[in-house]
Amino acid sequence: MFFTSDNASGAAPEIIAAVTRANEGYARSYGADDIMARVTAQIRSLFDAPEAAVYLVPTGTVANSLALALYAQPWTAIFAHPEAHIATDECGAPEFYTNGAKLMGVDGAHGKMTPENLSAALNRVGESGVHGVQRAILSITNITEAGTLYTPAEIAALTAIARAKGLPSHLDGARFANAIAASGATPAEMTWKAGIDILSFGGTKNGCMGVEAVVMFDPAKAWEFELRRKRGGHLFSKHRYLSAQMEAYLTDDLWLRLASQANAMGARLAKGVAALPDARLLHPAPANMMFPEWAPGTNARAFARGAMFYPMPGAAGRDTARLVTSWSTTEADVDALLTALRP
Amino acid sequence: MFFTSDNASGAAPEIIAAVTRANEGYARSYGADDIMARVTAQIRSLFDAPEAAVYLVPTGTVANSLALALYAQPWTAIFAHPEAHIATDECGAPEFYTNGAKLMGVDGAHGKMTPENLSAALNRVGESGVHGVQRAILSITNITEAGTLYTPAEIAALTAIARAKGLPSHLDGARFANAIAASGATPAEMTWKAGIDILSFGGTKNGCMGVEAVVMFDPAKAWEFELRRKRGGHLFSKHRYLSAQMEAYLTDDLWLRLASQANAMGARLAKGVAALPDARLLHPAPANMMFPEWAPGTNARAFARGAMFYPMPGAAGRDTARLVTSWSTTEADVDALLTALRP
Amino acid sequence: MFFTSDNASGAAPEIIAAVTRANEGYARSYGADDIMARVTAQIRSLFDAPEAAVYLVPTGTVANSLALALYAQPWTAIFAHPEAHIATDECGAPEFYTNGAKLMGVDGAHGKMTPENLSAALNRVGESGVHGVQRAILSITNITEAGTLYTPAEIAALTAIARAKGLPSHLDGARFANAIAASGATPAEMTWKAGIDILSFGGTKNGCMGVEAVVMFDPAKAWEFELRRKRGGHLFSKHRYLSAQMEAYLTDDLWLRLASQANAMGARLAKGVAALPDARLLHPAPANMMFPEWAPGTNARAFARGAMFYPMPGAAGRDTARLVTSWSTTEADVDALLTALRP
Amino acid sequence: MFFTSDNASGAAPEIIAAVTRANEGYARSYGADDIMARVTAQIRSLFDAPEAAVYLVPTGTVANSLALALYAQPWTAIFAHPEAHIATDECGAPEFYTNGAKLMGVDGAHGKMTPENLSAALNRVGESGVHGVQRAILSITNITEAGTLYTPAEIAALTAIARAKGLPSHLDGARFANAIAASGATPAEMTWKAGIDILSFGGTKNGCMGVEAVVMFDPAKAWEFELRRKRGGHLFSKHRYLSAQMEAYLTDDLWLRLASQANAMGARLAKGVAALPDARLLHPAPANMMFPEWAPGTNARAFARGAMFYPMPGAAGRDTARLVTSWSTTEADVDALLTALRP
């Protein structure tokens, strides 16, 4: 009953098989391996973006940080939801990679920035001349940290506001596959067609061992990315193992099948939680992560019965939790958790 | 005939098998996996260092940079050979992770700093009060970038000079296994018994997929290391795959067996090169890397015959090359290269 | 009618005279001048702090940034009011000097953090292990950016909360003299006796040309300060001119007399504003800065009559402004402004 | 007998008078003062550079660091003489302001880079793809740290080599006035006509209190300069005092008259030193700084007689020294020193 995070799951069998296959013989190092050339072609095709530059890194933290550093000078501000992973869970990695840019919170219910709040934040920043930091880039997370979904239209509305101030937009897609599975949108519709300039396309949480693609729809900063990646210690000498994971992930829609399974188990769990006495979900849960609030004692009871998930800070006199399903969650897992949660 | 680098090789079968095994089921993330606890115990035992703090990262660049950043404040100097990997091949990663410390070259023949040059450099730096940078740490590479070996006594002589000025010492052990295999020293003799405070213990070049251990013989800065690693984007969520590689690497002396094979092939190759007409080795070659100088046209002839290695800048009218063997190099590989090199 | 800022004023005659006197002959450079030794003694005496380390820098921005950088590692958070100068008006200088620490907003009415909000912020940050930034230091501004005053007891209440979490406290005293004049507290009562560890003691806004003292009540980090100051390009070779300004500022209570004049003019202005029809002050104005809100058209009318001050964003259908008096403001200046503001 | 440094001198009377005059009344802050507009016009005229952007900062360290940071990304190398002030005497300020660029030494006798060494260094760096740092900018110092002079033709030869690799060039002119006085060249000939893109034009050492102009012959990066200056804490609120110094410095060729006096005293001293028994100058001394080597005991004898200058490391069994004259050095000062040096 592992519902702590999608990163507590292992890798899908296809991923391990691909890594094993890639292990044969010698290969060019530092990203010049043959597999990487195929990965680039796969991603360009998947996103209908024949000019995109594509790079692989091992963690979502560095994927986001490098993407932001390309656009955010040290004296600028990055606009993101105050609960965004880049703001709260990366120990200041964006500040490190940007050499000191600021994260500016743009609030909104259910983990989603509102256009009104974004406009207000953009107007507040960058209007005091040399004394204040300058505006740099918008960063949107989809699936959000609250487990919710931005539709392509919602993303487009935000990026248009940013664009009107001259700002590019980044999408933190640590759970991009879950967002695609939940929305039915195409990868292109969710990204560049909605105004996204650079994407962190996650693999790790969705059945890879550890690989994320950074997709630059405008390749102008590709060389700078390569230098920054190397300087960050993230250029793998035996790069083939990153390439092999991503190639398998993209082959035969594995990425989408894994996310669909995670989301289906999320839906089953959400339905079951909603049916529990005295329980509700704090946010809509269209994908694989949900935040229930339930009667006091519920968390402790489930833990005692072997369930694993994170309790969350919440309202006085209530228990709150975060539940995450993954590609490897089964119906039996979900049902066992629901049983453990019941009085 | 792949002699470009030990990172062109794949991973040893034991490593792949371990990764596959580690894939089963759920595991705690971010380094709290059970395998990591065993790895720490293995390394403490191997180094006879029961208090050591042990961390895993995916690349040698970040292992070195994080290790140095613990000791080198931004306004300080790191003392290393001018040809050290940290000085020439990491795109300024040490400067990035230290927020701007300086690399100070300490020269010496065959890629090895001399005690005299180290003393002179230490005296030159840090004696101009607030106007100059301050002395921070000594960094030694073994096997060196020239393919040569420091004995434990040679390391101890250098670290003693550093210690007399209050400086700790770092060992870049990207090829630490090859150094141990070449010297017959124990890991403890080559490190803390010789005055080393912090070690980058390489796995990637010697048969792993991508994993390096940072071994802190004084664990006082362990928490700072964790924060810096996270902030650099190098804390793996699915950390078990790093752990599994390192556990297998340390089990049944796999690390030493792989390095011994690489070194044996290096010896065979060195002997063969020395027997070529009009050829010589520019540096002693006790391990798995050598730098031959030979008659003009030799490089081109070998390339035409399918050999792969790096040509190097060298004396006018001569060809120079770098040849590297690895755990997967066979006698047949060596002999084929020698045939390709012969007129 | 210059009410834009206290930095639009010149320097007091005593300051210019001291600089002129200091110009005679040769002097040791880089802070080793004889005047600086006297300044250190003056400040230690004034603050009843015989061990304090004292340094001079030319701007408040760098005084704050260097002070914070001594305590805030790159992976930490600095707690300050969201409207604090360090958060909004220094173009990210604290982030630059700390190599990327975060400013965490602690809100409260009238520009003053409340103990409740500080406790909540401290509890929110630094409780997510390695994933979040760590807690570093509290920074309080007195006189605040809203023109209001913290009493020593209010400061002590905040620093005690910080201290309970292990955090030191910084006081941004760009208008420290105005705070002392407004409160009647002694410098010691307002600083170390109230739990302040490091102070930016402003001279520039209060009648100097450009000098701020950083006062470290615990001198343990004095040498690090010197290195950081030099590295920031803020160690003056002809340091005597900084020293001379500060010596004169501290002689015969000039600093307090200048601030008292500024505050007296502030009080006269505040009283006059309160008597204007349809006007009110948005915050208490115990010192030399106030934020009136008044009938629409008031700003334009005053500007047309030659008044100079900053309009501020405010409520719809109202005019808002910032008015600042200084040591050189006269009763005639105040009365002229009030005339210009009247219908 | 103060010959330690030109920064041990005070300011010229014209400078103090100008500061006193500038003190009258109110002035716009942060560089918007009327005097600054005049300074910009003066410098554009003096350099025959009507488009140049001009900024003032208080120290040479920050002038150099900001100038370099505009052109040197963190992952790049700055090429300069190994004895350049930026390399040895600024506590890593260029590394701080560039967020970690490397200083690459380009050697040459008498403190002057040779074209051959510059070509070799440029070829060595930036040819290893993503693994090594990239080439950024050339930095030349005139008058050099050895007291020697580059002619405009020598500067042009170096900048042409840099330009051929796509690199701009910076001139550290802490003693620019002395170089102009010594060479007879015009400011334009010594800078943009010789391929210099950005200049640190020193005032402090040559009779100002503390002011340096950064002159950008290509103003494209002017706004970035403003942001970086503010972020470094170097934007003065009461900027008029920097402006006033520079205006007076540039009026009626004061800068050139002061430097000519310093150089004349340097020539008198050099002639006198050359006439001492068993003494010689280690480098040519065309300006106001010289490095004599003389019989052992000479330094101690002169110190005992009240002379003040810096002893230098030198050959065994010899005394070495650095002697610097300034605008305020008199013939009597020189003669007194020579007397003190004689047996």
PDB file of C-alpha atoms in Angstrom, chain C residues 2 4-13 16 19-20 23 25-30 58-59 61-62 65 85 89-97 99 203-210 227-228 230-238 240-241 245 308 310 326-330 333, chain D residues 2 4-13 16 19-20 23 25-30 58-59 61-62 65 85 89-99 203-210 227-228 230-238 240-241 308 310 326-330 333:
ATOM      1  CA  PHE C   2      11.707  68.446  -2.018  1.00  0.00           C
ATOM      2  CA  THR C   4      10.816  62.810  -2.507  1.00  0.00           C
ATOM      3  CA  SER C   5      13.325  61.223  -0.204  1.00  0.00           C
ATOM      4  CA  ASP C   6      15.790  62.037   2.499  1.00  0.00           C
ATOM      5  CA  ASN C   7      18.473  61.159  -0.021  1.00  0.00           C
ATOM      6  CA  ALA C   8      17.638  64.213  -2.112  1.00  0.00           C
ATOM      7  CA  SER C   9      19.189  66.346   0.615  1.00  0.00           C
ATOM      8  CA  GLY C  10      22.822  67.235   0.693  1.00  0.00           C
ATOM      9  CA  ALA C  11      25.229  66.583   3.525  1.00  0.00           C
ATOM     10  CA  ALA C  12      25.328  68.549   6.745  1.00  0.00           C
ATOM     11  CA  PRO C  13      28.006  71.238   6.915  1.00  0.00           C
ATOM     12  CA  ILE C  16      31.645  68.382   4.494  1.00  0.00           C
ATOM     13  CA  VAL C  19      35.859  65.461   4.738  1.00  0.00           C
ATOM     14  CA  THR C  20      37.788  68.579   3.881  1.00  0.00           C
ATOM     15  CA  ASN C  23      41.943  65.460   2.984  1.00  0.00           C
ATOM     16  CA  GLY C  25      48.330  64.834   3.801  1.00  0.00           C
ATOM     17  CA  TYR C  26      48.841  61.120   3.400  1.00  0.00           C
ATOM     18  CA  ALA C  27      46.854  58.383   5.091  1.00  0.00           C
ATOM     19  CA  ARG C  28      46.937  54.621   5.246  1.00  0.00           C
ATOM     20  CA  SER C  29      44.525  53.130   2.796  1.00  0.00           C
ATOM     21  CA  TYR C  30      41.891  50.359   2.898  1.00  0.00           C
ATOM     22  CA  PRO C  58      29.115  53.445   1.009  1.00  0.00           C
ATOM     23  CA  THR C  59      25.489  52.348   0.558  1.00  0.00           C
ATOM     24  CA  THR C  61      22.110  48.199  -0.034  1.00  0.00           C
ATOM     25  CA  VAL C  62      25.533  46.723   0.482  1.00  0.00           C
ATOM     26  CA  SER C  65      23.478  42.521   1.844  1.00  0.00           C
ATOM     27  CA  HIS C  85      13.714  47.515   1.325  1.00  0.00           C
ATOM     28  CA  ASP C  89      14.152  47.950  -3.624  1.00  0.00           C
ATOM     29  CA  GLU C  90      17.581  46.445  -3.973  1.00  0.00           C
ATOM     30  CA  CYS C  91      17.291  44.634  -7.303  1.00  0.00           C
ATOM     31  CA  GLY C  92      18.060  41.352  -5.628  1.00  0.00           C
ATOM     32  CA  ALA C  93      21.262  42.486  -3.917  1.00  0.00           C
ATOM     33  CA  PRO C  94      20.682  40.170  -0.930  1.00  0.00           C
ATOM     34  CA  GLU C  95      20.276  37.271  -3.331  1.00  0.00           C
ATOM     35  CA  PHE C  96      23.489  38.321  -5.074  1.00  0.00           C
ATOM     36  CA  TYR C  97      25.567  38.623  -1.936  1.00  0.00           C
ATOM     37  CA  ASN C  99      24.514  33.526  -3.685  1.00  0.00           C
ATOM     38  CA  GLY C 203      24.383  57.787   7.690  1.00  0.00           C
ATOM     39  CA  THR C 204      23.567  58.615   4.089  1.00  0.00           C
ATOM     40  CA  LYS C 205      19.892  59.492   4.417  1.00  0.00           C
ATOM     41  CA  ASN C 206      20.532  61.532   7.549  1.00  0.00           C
ATOM     42  CA  GLY C 207      23.047  64.096   6.445  1.00  0.00           C
ATOM     43  CA  CYS C 208      26.111  62.197   5.287  1.00  0.00           C
ATOM     44  CA  MET C 209      27.358  62.041   1.717  1.00  0.00           C
ATOM     45  CA  GLY C 210      27.416  58.260   1.514  1.00  0.00           C
ATOM     46  CA  LEU C 227      36.743  39.401   2.632  1.00  0.00           C
ATOM     47  CA  ARG C 228      33.176  39.741   1.419  1.00  0.00           C
ATOM     48  CA  LYS C 230      36.594  43.469  -0.637  1.00  0.00           C
ATOM     49  CA  ARG C 231      35.170  40.893  -3.029  1.00  0.00           C
ATOM     50  CA  GLY C 232      32.110  43.071  -3.503  1.00  0.00           C
ATOM     51  CA  GLY C 233      34.310  46.003  -4.529  1.00  0.00           C
ATOM     52  CA  HIS C 234      33.307  47.958  -1.438  1.00  0.00           C
ATOM     53  CA  LEU C 235      36.635  48.338   0.305  1.00  0.00           C
ATOM     54  CA  PHE C 236      37.628  51.936  -0.347  1.00  0.00           C
ATOM     55  CA  SER C 237      41.309  52.573  -0.959  1.00  0.00           C
ATOM     56  CA  LYS C 238      40.942  56.179   0.220  1.00  0.00           C
ATOM     57  CA  ARG C 240      39.525  58.128   5.131  1.00  0.00           C
ATOM     58  CA  TYR C 241      36.614  59.867   3.438  1.00  0.00           C
ATOM     59  CA  GLN C 245      31.979  61.341   7.505  1.00  0.00           C
ATOM     60  CA  MET C 308       8.115  67.227  -5.342  1.00  0.00           C
ATOM     61  CA  TYR C 310       6.257  60.403  -5.009  1.00  0.00           C
ATOM     62  CA  SER C 326      15.114  65.270   6.168  1.00  0.00           C
ATOM     63  CA  TRP C 327      17.659  67.003   8.366  1.00  0.00           C
ATOM     64  CA  SER C 328      17.607  69.942   5.969  1.00  0.00           C
ATOM     65  CA  THR C 329      13.843  70.410   5.805  1.00  0.00           C
ATOM     66  CA  THR C 330      12.751  73.731   7.277  1.00  0.00           C
ATOM     67  CA  ASP C 333       9.477  74.064   3.450  1.00  0.00           C
TER      68      ASP C 333
ATOM     69  CA  PHE D   2      54.836  58.270   1.309  1.00  0.00           C
ATOM     70  CA  THR D   4      53.392  53.121  -0.773  1.00  0.00           C
ATOM     71  CA  SER D   5      50.685  53.812  -3.297  1.00  0.00           C
ATOM     72  CA  ASP D   6      48.994  56.619  -5.151  1.00  0.00           C
ATOM     73  CA  ASN D   7      45.966  55.872  -3.009  1.00  0.00           C
ATOM     74  CA  ALA D   8      47.744  57.130   0.111  1.00  0.00           C
ATOM     75  CA  SER D   9      47.416  60.650  -1.280  1.00  0.00           C
ATOM     76  CA  GLY D  10      44.444  62.822  -0.617  1.00  0.00           C
ATOM     77  CA  ALA D  11      42.259  64.468  -3.209  1.00  0.00           C
ATOM     78  CA  ALA D  12      43.244  67.471  -5.261  1.00  0.00           C
ATOM     79  CA  PRO D  13      41.865  70.793  -4.003  1.00  0.00           C
ATOM     80  CA  ILE D  16      37.189  68.880  -2.710  1.00  0.00           C
ATOM     81  CA  VAL D  19      32.207  68.282  -3.796  1.00  0.00           C
ATOM     82  CA  THR D  20      31.594  71.217  -1.509  1.00  0.00           C
ATOM     83  CA  ASN D  23      26.483  69.939  -1.640  1.00  0.00           C
ATOM     84  CA  GLY D  25      20.493  72.291  -2.059  1.00  0.00           C
ATOM     85  CA  TYR D  26      18.520  69.294  -3.237  1.00  0.00           C
ATOM     86  CA  ALA D  27      19.410  67.021  -6.121  1.00  0.00           C
ATOM     87  CA  ARG D  28      17.863  64.069  -7.887  1.00  0.00           C
ATOM     88  CA  SER D  29      19.253  60.840  -6.559  1.00  0.00           C
ATOM     89  CA  TYR D  30      20.566  57.610  -8.100  1.00  0.00           C
ATOM     90  CA  PRO D  58      33.302  54.266  -6.251  1.00  0.00           C
ATOM     91  CA  THR D  59      36.152  51.750  -6.658  1.00  0.00           C
ATOM     92  CA  THR D  61      37.535  46.790  -8.224  1.00  0.00           C
ATOM     93  CA  VAL D  62      33.881  47.151  -9.010  1.00  0.00           C
ATOM     94  CA  SER D  65      34.231  43.529 -12.233  1.00  0.00           C
ATOM     95  CA  HIS D  85      45.080  43.480 -10.539  1.00  0.00           C
ATOM     96  CA  ASP D  89      44.384  41.889  -5.866  1.00  0.00           C
ATOM     97  CA  GLU D  90      40.619  41.879  -5.888  1.00  0.00           C
ATOM     98  CA  CYS D  91      39.874  38.878  -3.703  1.00  0.00           C
ATOM     99  CA  GLY D  92      38.046  37.217  -6.544  1.00  0.00           C
ATOM    100  CA  ALA D  93      35.716  40.131  -7.280  1.00  0.00           C
ATOM    101  CA  PRO D  94      35.612  39.310 -11.011  1.00  0.00           C
ATOM    102  CA  GLU D  95      34.616  35.758 -10.142  1.00  0.00           C
ATOM    103  CA  PHE D  96      31.942  37.124  -7.825  1.00  0.00           C
ATOM    104  CA  TYR D  97      30.430  39.541 -10.318  1.00  0.00           C
ATOM    105  CA  THR D  98      30.607  37.044 -13.197  1.00  0.00           C
ATOM    106  CA  ASN D  99      29.242  34.233 -11.038  1.00  0.00           C
ATOM    107  CA  GLY D 203      39.974  58.761 -10.836  1.00  0.00           C
ATOM    108  CA  THR D 204      40.691  57.578  -7.309  1.00  0.00           C
ATOM    109  CA  LYS D 205      44.440  56.973  -7.575  1.00  0.00           C
ATOM    110  CA  ASN D 206      44.938  60.232  -9.454  1.00  0.00           C
ATOM    111  CA  GLY D 207      43.549  62.842  -7.112  1.00  0.00           C
ATOM    112  CA  CYS D 208      39.893  62.007  -6.601  1.00  0.00           C
ATOM    113  CA  MET D 209      38.349  60.836  -3.348  1.00  0.00           C
ATOM    114  CA  GLY D 210      36.805  57.713  -4.792  1.00  0.00           C
ATOM    115  CA  LEU D 227      20.964  46.564 -13.043  1.00  0.00           C
ATOM    116  CA  ARG D 228      24.246  44.904 -12.131  1.00  0.00           C
ATOM    117  CA  LYS D 230      22.390  48.394  -8.376  1.00  0.00           C
ATOM    118  CA  ARG D 231      22.458  44.704  -7.462  1.00  0.00           C
ATOM    119  CA  GLY D 232      26.076  45.075  -6.377  1.00  0.00           C
ATOM    120  CA  GLY D 233      25.110  47.888  -3.998  1.00  0.00           C
ATOM    121  CA  HIS D 234      27.093  50.406  -6.025  1.00  0.00           C
ATOM    122  CA  LEU D 235      24.364  52.777  -7.107  1.00  0.00           C
ATOM    123  CA  PHE D 236      24.804  55.805  -4.887  1.00  0.00           C
ATOM    124  CA  SER D 237      21.632  57.518  -3.703  1.00  0.00           C
ATOM    125  CA  LYS D 238      23.486  60.799  -3.255  1.00  0.00           C
ATOM    126  CA  ARG D 240      26.006  63.948  -6.959  1.00  0.00           C
ATOM    127  CA  TYR D 241      29.201  63.470  -4.969  1.00  0.00           C
ATOM    128  CA  MET D 308      57.334  54.426   3.446  1.00  0.00           C
ATOM    129  CA  TYR D 310      56.381  48.304   0.032  1.00  0.00           C
ATOM    130  CA  SER D 326      51.248  60.550  -7.086  1.00  0.00           C
ATOM    131  CA  TRP D 327      49.809  63.911  -8.071  1.00  0.00           C
ATOM    132  CA  SER D 328      50.790  65.233  -4.643  1.00  0.00           C
ATOM    133  CA  THR D 329      54.387  64.056  -4.654  1.00  0.00           C
ATOM    134  CA  THR D 330      56.823  66.971  -4.630  1.00  0.00           C
ATOM    135  CA  ASP D 333      59.588  64.287  -1.361  1.00  0.00           C
TER     136      ASP D 333
END
